[in-house]
């Protein structure tokens, strides 16, 4: 697959996962950092998220756990919380994903993630 095909597959995958929020995220990146936008779309969504084997909700649970483990990723967590909820995970499943992270990454990182989740839920109440 060439670069343009990966970018197009990335755009379709992101649109399916995140709807208009994904389009907005890419538009902001393309305006300010076009090369980063191409990497995120082509590699992240055109190669990684487009792969078969795991469902989008499963991939989002993994992405959330990885971002929590890294710490200082509130912006990315907010995006992935929104995508997780948009792709079919319930609020409770997202909360349980965070709770499951506690013994592996620690309470402070998980508490920070809960603050990011609270801001997403305030903007997009699910239940």
mmCIF file with all atom_site columns, C-alpha atoms in Angstrom:
data_model
loop_
_atom_site.group_PDB
_atom_site.id
_atom_site.type_symbol
_atom_site.label_atom_id
_atom_site.label_alt_id
_atom_site.label_comp_id
_atom_site.label_asym_id
_atom_site.label_entity_id
_atom_site.label_seq_id
_atom_site.pdbx_PDB_ins_code
_atom_site.Cartn_x
_atom_site.Cartn_y
_atom_site.Cartn_z
_atom_site.occupancy
_atom_site.B_iso_or_equiv
_atom_site.pdbx_formal_charge
_atom_site.auth_seq_id
_atom_site.auth_comp_id
_atom_site.auth_asym_id
_atom_site.auth_atom_id
_atom_site.pdbx_PDB_model_num
ATOM 1   C CA . UNK A 1 1   ? 0.000   0.000  0.000  1.00 0.00 ? 1   UNK A CA 1
ATOM 2   C CA . UNK A 1 2   ? 1.414   3.402  -0.932 1.00 0.00 ? 2   UNK A CA 1
ATOM 3   C CA . UNK A 1 3   ? 1.369   6.527  1.239  1.00 0.00 ? 3   UNK A CA 1
ATOM 4   C CA . UNK A 1 4   ? -1.792  7.995  -0.292 1.00 0.00 ? 4   UNK A CA 1
ATOM 5   C CA . UNK A 1 5   ? -3.690  4.729  0.138  1.00 0.00 ? 5   UNK A CA 1
ATOM 6   C CA . UNK A 1 6   ? -2.590  4.516  3.807  1.00 0.00 ? 6   UNK A CA 1
ATOM 7   C CA . UNK A 1 7   ? -3.700  8.112  4.364  1.00 0.00 ? 7   UNK A CA 1
ATOM 8   C CA . UNK A 1 8   ? -7.104  7.437  2.808  1.00 0.00 ? 8   UNK A CA 1
ATOM 9   C CA . UNK A 1 9   ? -7.549  4.233  4.830  1.00 0.00 ? 9   UNK A CA 1
ATOM 10  C CA . UNK A 1 10  ? -6.496  6.191  7.926  1.00 0.00 ? 10  UNK A CA 1
ATOM 11  C CA . UNK A 1 11  ? -9.097  8.886  7.221  1.00 0.00 ? 11  UNK A CA 1
ATOM 12  C CA . UNK A 1 12  ? -11.846 6.273  6.778  1.00 0.00 ? 12  UNK A CA 1
ATOM 13  C CA . UNK A 1 13  ? -10.811 4.387  9.907  1.00 0.00 ? 13  UNK A CA 1
ATOM 14  C CA . UNK A 1 14  ? -10.664 7.549  11.999 1.00 0.00 ? 14  UNK A CA 1
ATOM 15  C CA . UNK A 1 15  ? -14.027 8.747  10.653 1.00 0.00 ? 15  UNK A CA 1
ATOM 16  C CA . UNK A 1 16  ? -15.589 5.401  11.588 1.00 0.00 ? 16  UNK A CA 1
ATOM 17  C CA . UNK A 1 17  ? -14.032 5.528  15.058 1.00 0.00 ? 17  UNK A CA 1
ATOM 18  C CA . UNK A 1 18  ? -14.470 9.172  16.001 1.00 0.00 ? 18  UNK A CA 1
ATOM 19  C CA . UNK A 1 19  ? -16.846 10.861 13.564 1.00 0.00 ? 19  UNK A CA 1
ATOM 20  C CA . UNK A 1 20  ? -16.589 14.647 13.411 1.00 0.00 ? 20  UNK A CA 1
ATOM 21  C CA . UNK A 1 21  ? -14.240 14.806 16.406 1.00 0.00 ? 21  UNK A CA 1
ATOM 22  C CA . UNK A 1 22  ? -11.697 12.822 14.410 1.00 0.00 ? 22  UNK A CA 1
ATOM 23  C CA . UNK A 1 23  ? -12.085 15.114 11.421 1.00 0.00 ? 23  UNK A CA 1
ATOM 24  C CA . UNK A 1 24  ? -11.551 18.135 13.668 1.00 0.00 ? 24  UNK A CA 1
ATOM 25  C CA . UNK A 1 25  ? -8.456  16.608 15.261 1.00 0.00 ? 25  UNK A CA 1
ATOM 26  C CA . UNK A 1 26  ? -6.919  15.920 11.847 1.00 0.00 ? 26  UNK A CA 1
ATOM 27  C CA . UNK A 1 27  ? -7.854  19.350 10.482 1.00 0.00 ? 27  UNK A CA 1
ATOM 28  C CA . UNK A 1 28  ? -6.121  20.999 13.446 1.00 0.00 ? 28  UNK A CA 1
ATOM 29  C CA . UNK A 1 29  ? -3.025  18.859 12.943 1.00 0.00 ? 29  UNK A CA 1
ATOM 30  C CA . UNK A 1 30  ? -2.970  19.427 9.174  1.00 0.00 ? 30  UNK A CA 1
ATOM 31  C CA . UNK A 1 31  ? -3.212  23.170 9.652  1.00 0.00 ? 31  UNK A CA 1
ATOM 32  C CA . UNK A 1 32  ? -0.372  23.373 12.151 1.00 0.00 ? 32  UNK A CA 1
ATOM 33  C CA . UNK A 1 33  ? 1.707   20.225 11.702 1.00 0.00 ? 33  UNK A CA 1
ATOM 34  C CA . UNK A 1 34  ? 0.954   18.533 8.353  1.00 0.00 ? 34  UNK A CA 1
ATOM 35  C CA . UNK A 1 35  ? 3.713   15.929 8.620  1.00 0.00 ? 35  UNK A CA 1
ATOM 36  C CA . UNK A 1 36  ? 2.481   14.843 12.050 1.00 0.00 ? 36  UNK A CA 1
ATOM 37  C CA . UNK A 1 37  ? -1.051  14.610 10.630 1.00 0.00 ? 37  UNK A CA 1
ATOM 38  C CA . UNK A 1 38  ? 0.238   12.277 7.905  1.00 0.00 ? 38  UNK A CA 1
ATOM 39  C CA . UNK A 1 39  ? 2.021   10.078 10.451 1.00 0.00 ? 39  UNK A CA 1
ATOM 40  C CA . UNK A 1 40  ? -1.027  9.906  12.724 1.00 0.00 ? 40  UNK A CA 1
ATOM 41  C CA . UNK A 1 41  ? -3.372  9.156  9.813  1.00 0.00 ? 41  UNK A CA 1
ATOM 42  C CA . UNK A 1 42  ? -1.164  6.903  7.708  1.00 0.00 ? 42  UNK A CA 1
ATOM 43  C CA . UNK A 1 43  ? 0.560   4.923  10.420 1.00 0.00 ? 43  UNK A CA 1
ATOM 44  C CA . UNK A 1 44  ? -1.696  5.221  13.451 1.00 0.00 ? 44  UNK A CA 1
ATOM 45  C CA . UNK A 1 45  ? -5.064  4.844  11.773 1.00 0.00 ? 45  UNK A CA 1
ATOM 46  C CA . UNK A 1 46  ? -4.131  3.494  8.321  1.00 0.00 ? 46  UNK A CA 1
ATOM 47  C CA . UNK A 1 47  ? -1.892  0.713  9.595  1.00 0.00 ? 47  UNK A CA 1
ATOM 48  C CA . UNK A 1 48  ? -2.441  0.075  13.310 1.00 0.00 ? 48  UNK A CA 1
ATOM 49  C CA . UNK A 1 49  ? -6.127  0.813  13.980 1.00 0.00 ? 49  UNK A CA 1
ATOM 50  C CA . UNK A 1 50  ? -7.157  -0.565 10.560 1.00 0.00 ? 50  UNK A CA 1
ATOM 51  C CA . UNK A 1 51  ? -5.689  -3.995 11.371 1.00 0.00 ? 51  UNK A CA 1
ATOM 52  C CA . UNK A 1 52  ? -7.990  -6.923 11.952 1.00 0.00 ? 52  UNK A CA 1
ATOM 53  C CA . UNK A 1 53  ? -7.777  -9.178 14.986 1.00 0.00 ? 53  UNK A CA 1
ATOM 54  C CA . UNK A 1 54  ? -9.109  -6.862 17.686 1.00 0.00 ? 54  UNK A CA 1
ATOM 55  C CA . UNK A 1 55  ? -12.290 -4.832 17.687 1.00 0.00 ? 55  UNK A CA 1
ATOM 56  C CA . UNK A 1 56  ? -12.143 -1.044 17.910 1.00 0.00 ? 56  UNK A CA 1
ATOM 57  C CA . UNK A 1 57  ? -13.480 -1.133 21.499 1.00 0.00 ? 57  UNK A CA 1
ATOM 58  C CA . UNK A 1 58  ? -10.753 -3.631 22.453 1.00 0.00 ? 58  UNK A CA 1
ATOM 59  C CA . UNK A 1 59  ? -8.119  -1.432 20.819 1.00 0.00 ? 59  UNK A CA 1
ATOM 60  C CA . UNK A 1 60  ? -9.459  1.575  22.701 1.00 0.00 ? 60  UNK A CA 1
ATOM 61  C CA . UNK A 1 61  ? -9.237  -0.253 26.035 1.00 0.00 ? 61  UNK A CA 1
ATOM 62  C CA . UNK A 1 62  ? -5.600  -1.032 25.246 1.00 0.00 ? 62  UNK A CA 1
ATOM 63  C CA . UNK A 1 63  ? -4.887  2.515  24.100 1.00 0.00 ? 63  UNK A CA 1
ATOM 64  C CA . UNK A 1 64  ? -6.392  3.936  27.269 1.00 0.00 ? 64  UNK A CA 1
ATOM 65  C CA . UNK A 1 65  ? -4.360  1.579  29.460 1.00 0.00 ? 65  UNK A CA 1
ATOM 66  C CA . UNK A 1 66  ? -1.139  2.431  27.609 1.00 0.00 ? 66  UNK A CA 1
ATOM 67  C CA . UNK A 1 67  ? -1.778  6.166  27.844 1.00 0.00 ? 67  UNK A CA 1
ATOM 68  C CA . UNK A 1 68  ? -2.540  5.916  31.570 1.00 0.00 ? 68  UNK A CA 1
ATOM 69  C CA . UNK A 1 69  ? 0.714   3.999  32.068 1.00 0.00 ? 69  UNK A CA 1
ATOM 70  C CA . UNK A 1 70  ? 2.705   6.718  30.324 1.00 0.00 ? 70  UNK A CA 1
ATOM 71  C CA . UNK A 1 71  ? 1.276   9.509  32.445 1.00 0.00 ? 71  UNK A CA 1
ATOM 72  C CA . UNK A 1 72  ? 0.966   13.156 31.365 1.00 0.00 ? 72  UNK A CA 1
ATOM 73  C CA . UNK A 1 73  ? -1.263  12.209 28.426 1.00 0.00 ? 73  UNK A CA 1
ATOM 74  C CA . UNK A 1 74  ? -4.532  13.943 29.356 1.00 0.00 ? 74  UNK A CA 1
ATOM 75  C CA . UNK A 1 75  ? -5.120  15.364 25.869 1.00 0.00 ? 75  UNK A CA 1
ATOM 76  C CA . UNK A 1 76  ? -4.710  12.006 24.191 1.00 0.00 ? 76  UNK A CA 1
ATOM 77  C CA . UNK A 1 77  ? -6.754  10.309 26.916 1.00 0.00 ? 77  UNK A CA 1
ATOM 78  C CA . UNK A 1 78  ? -9.651  12.714 26.374 1.00 0.00 ? 78  UNK A CA 1
ATOM 79  C CA . UNK A 1 79  ? -9.616  11.888 22.653 1.00 0.00 ? 79  UNK A CA 1
ATOM 80  C CA . UNK A 1 80  ? -9.471  8.139  23.276 1.00 0.00 ? 80  UNK A CA 1
ATOM 81  C CA . UNK A 1 81  ? -12.195 8.291  25.945 1.00 0.00 ? 81  UNK A CA 1
ATOM 82  C CA . UNK A 1 82  ? -14.421 10.020 23.398 1.00 0.00 ? 82  UNK A CA 1
ATOM 83  C CA . UNK A 1 83  ? -13.572 7.405  20.744 1.00 0.00 ? 83  UNK A CA 1
ATOM 84  C CA . UNK A 1 84  ? -14.104 4.538  23.206 1.00 0.00 ? 84  UNK A CA 1
ATOM 85  C CA . UNK A 1 85  ? -17.570 5.812  24.083 1.00 0.00 ? 85  UNK A CA 1
ATOM 86  C CA . UNK A 1 86  ? -18.351 6.540  20.435 1.00 0.00 ? 86  UNK A CA 1
ATOM 87  C CA . UNK A 1 87  ? -17.262 3.035  19.392 1.00 0.00 ? 87  UNK A CA 1
ATOM 88  C CA . UNK A 1 88  ? -19.494 1.206  21.825 1.00 0.00 ? 88  UNK A CA 1
ATOM 89  C CA . UNK A 1 89  ? -17.738 0.968  25.172 1.00 0.00 ? 89  UNK A CA 1
ATOM 90  C CA . UNK A 1 90  ? -19.990 1.947  28.032 1.00 0.00 ? 90  UNK A CA 1
ATOM 91  C CA . UNK A 1 91  ? -19.061 4.494  30.662 1.00 0.00 ? 91  UNK A CA 1
ATOM 92  C CA . UNK A 1 92  ? -18.779 1.613  33.121 1.00 0.00 ? 92  UNK A CA 1
ATOM 93  C CA . UNK A 1 93  ? -16.394 -0.322 30.843 1.00 0.00 ? 93  UNK A CA 1
ATOM 94  C CA . UNK A 1 94  ? -14.137 2.727  30.580 1.00 0.00 ? 94  UNK A CA 1
ATOM 95  C CA . UNK A 1 95  ? -14.227 3.171  34.358 1.00 0.00 ? 95  UNK A CA 1
ATOM 96  C CA . UNK A 1 96  ? -13.412 -0.519 34.883 1.00 0.00 ? 96  UNK A CA 1
ATOM 97  C CA . UNK A 1 97  ? -10.521 -0.217 32.421 1.00 0.00 ? 97  UNK A CA 1
ATOM 98  C CA . UNK A 1 98  ? -9.101  2.592  34.557 1.00 0.00 ? 98  UNK A CA 1
ATOM 99  C CA . UNK A 1 99  ? -9.644  0.722  37.813 1.00 0.00 ? 99  UNK A CA 1
ATOM 100 C CA . UNK A 1 100 ? -7.879  -2.305 36.328 1.00 0.00 ? 100 UNK A CA 1
ATOM 101 C CA . UNK A 1 101 ? -4.838  -0.075 35.712 1.00 0.00 ? 101 UNK A CA 1
ATOM 102 C CA . UNK A 1 102 ? -4.419  0.827  39.413 1.00 0.00 ? 102 UNK A CA 1
ATOM 103 C CA . UNK A 1 103 ? -2.245  -2.132 40.503 1.00 0.00 ? 103 UNK A CA 1
ATOM 104 C CA . UNK A 1 104 ? -0.119  -1.865 37.370 1.00 0.00 ? 104 UNK A CA 1
ATOM 105 C CA . UNK A 1 105 ? 0.536   1.876  37.120 1.00 0.00 ? 105 UNK A CA 1
ATOM 106 C CA . UNK A 1 106 ? -0.527  3.343  40.455 1.00 0.00 ? 106 UNK A CA 1
ATOM 107 C CA . UNK A 1 107 ? -3.255  5.487  41.907 1.00 0.00 ? 107 UNK A CA 1
ATOM 108 C CA . UNK A 1 108 ? -1.862  8.933  40.898 1.00 0.00 ? 108 UNK A CA 1
ATOM 109 C CA . UNK A 1 109 ? -1.788  8.151  37.161 1.00 0.00 ? 109 UNK A CA 1
ATOM 110 C CA . UNK A 1 110 ? -5.247  6.611  37.304 1.00 0.00 ? 110 UNK A CA 1
ATOM 111 C CA . UNK A 1 111 ? -6.630  9.570  39.263 1.00 0.00 ? 111 UNK A CA 1
ATOM 112 C CA . UNK A 1 112 ? -5.304  11.897 36.558 1.00 0.00 ? 112 UNK A CA 1
ATOM 113 C CA . UNK A 1 113 ? -7.022  9.727  33.950 1.00 0.00 ? 113 UNK A CA 1
ATOM 114 C CA . UNK A 1 114 ? -10.302 9.934  35.886 1.00 0.00 ? 114 UNK A CA 1
ATOM 115 C CA . UNK A 1 115 ? -10.052 13.736 35.792 1.00 0.00 ? 115 UNK A CA 1
ATOM 116 C CA . UNK A 1 116 ? -9.665  13.579 32.010 1.00 0.00 ? 116 UNK A CA 1
ATOM 117 C CA . UNK A 1 117 ? -12.611 11.183 31.784 1.00 0.00 ? 117 UNK A CA 1
ATOM 118 C CA . UNK A 1 118 ? -14.749 13.519 33.908 1.00 0.00 ? 118 UNK A CA 1
ATOM 119 C CA . UNK A 1 119 ? -14.165 16.353 31.432 1.00 0.00 ? 119 UNK A CA 1
ATOM 120 C CA . UNK A 1 120 ? -15.206 14.119 28.510 1.00 0.00 ? 120 UNK A CA 1
ATOM 121 C CA . UNK A 1 121 ? -18.310 12.914 30.318 1.00 0.00 ? 121 UNK A CA 1
ATOM 122 C CA . UNK A 1 122 ? -19.277 16.475 31.175 1.00 0.00 ? 122 UNK A CA 1
ATOM 123 C CA . UNK A 1 123 ? -19.072 17.434 27.490 1.00 0.00 ? 123 UNK A CA 1
ATOM 124 C CA . UNK A 1 124 ? -20.693 14.199 26.241 1.00 0.00 ? 124 UNK A CA 1
ATOM 125 C CA . UNK A 1 125 ? -22.884 12.607 28.914 1.00 0.00 ? 125 UNK A CA 1
ATOM 126 C CA . UNK A 1 126 ? -23.488 8.944  28.082 1.00 0.00 ? 126 UNK A CA 1
ATOM 127 C CA . UNK A 1 127 ? -25.956 7.825  30.724 1.00 0.00 ? 127 UNK A CA 1
#
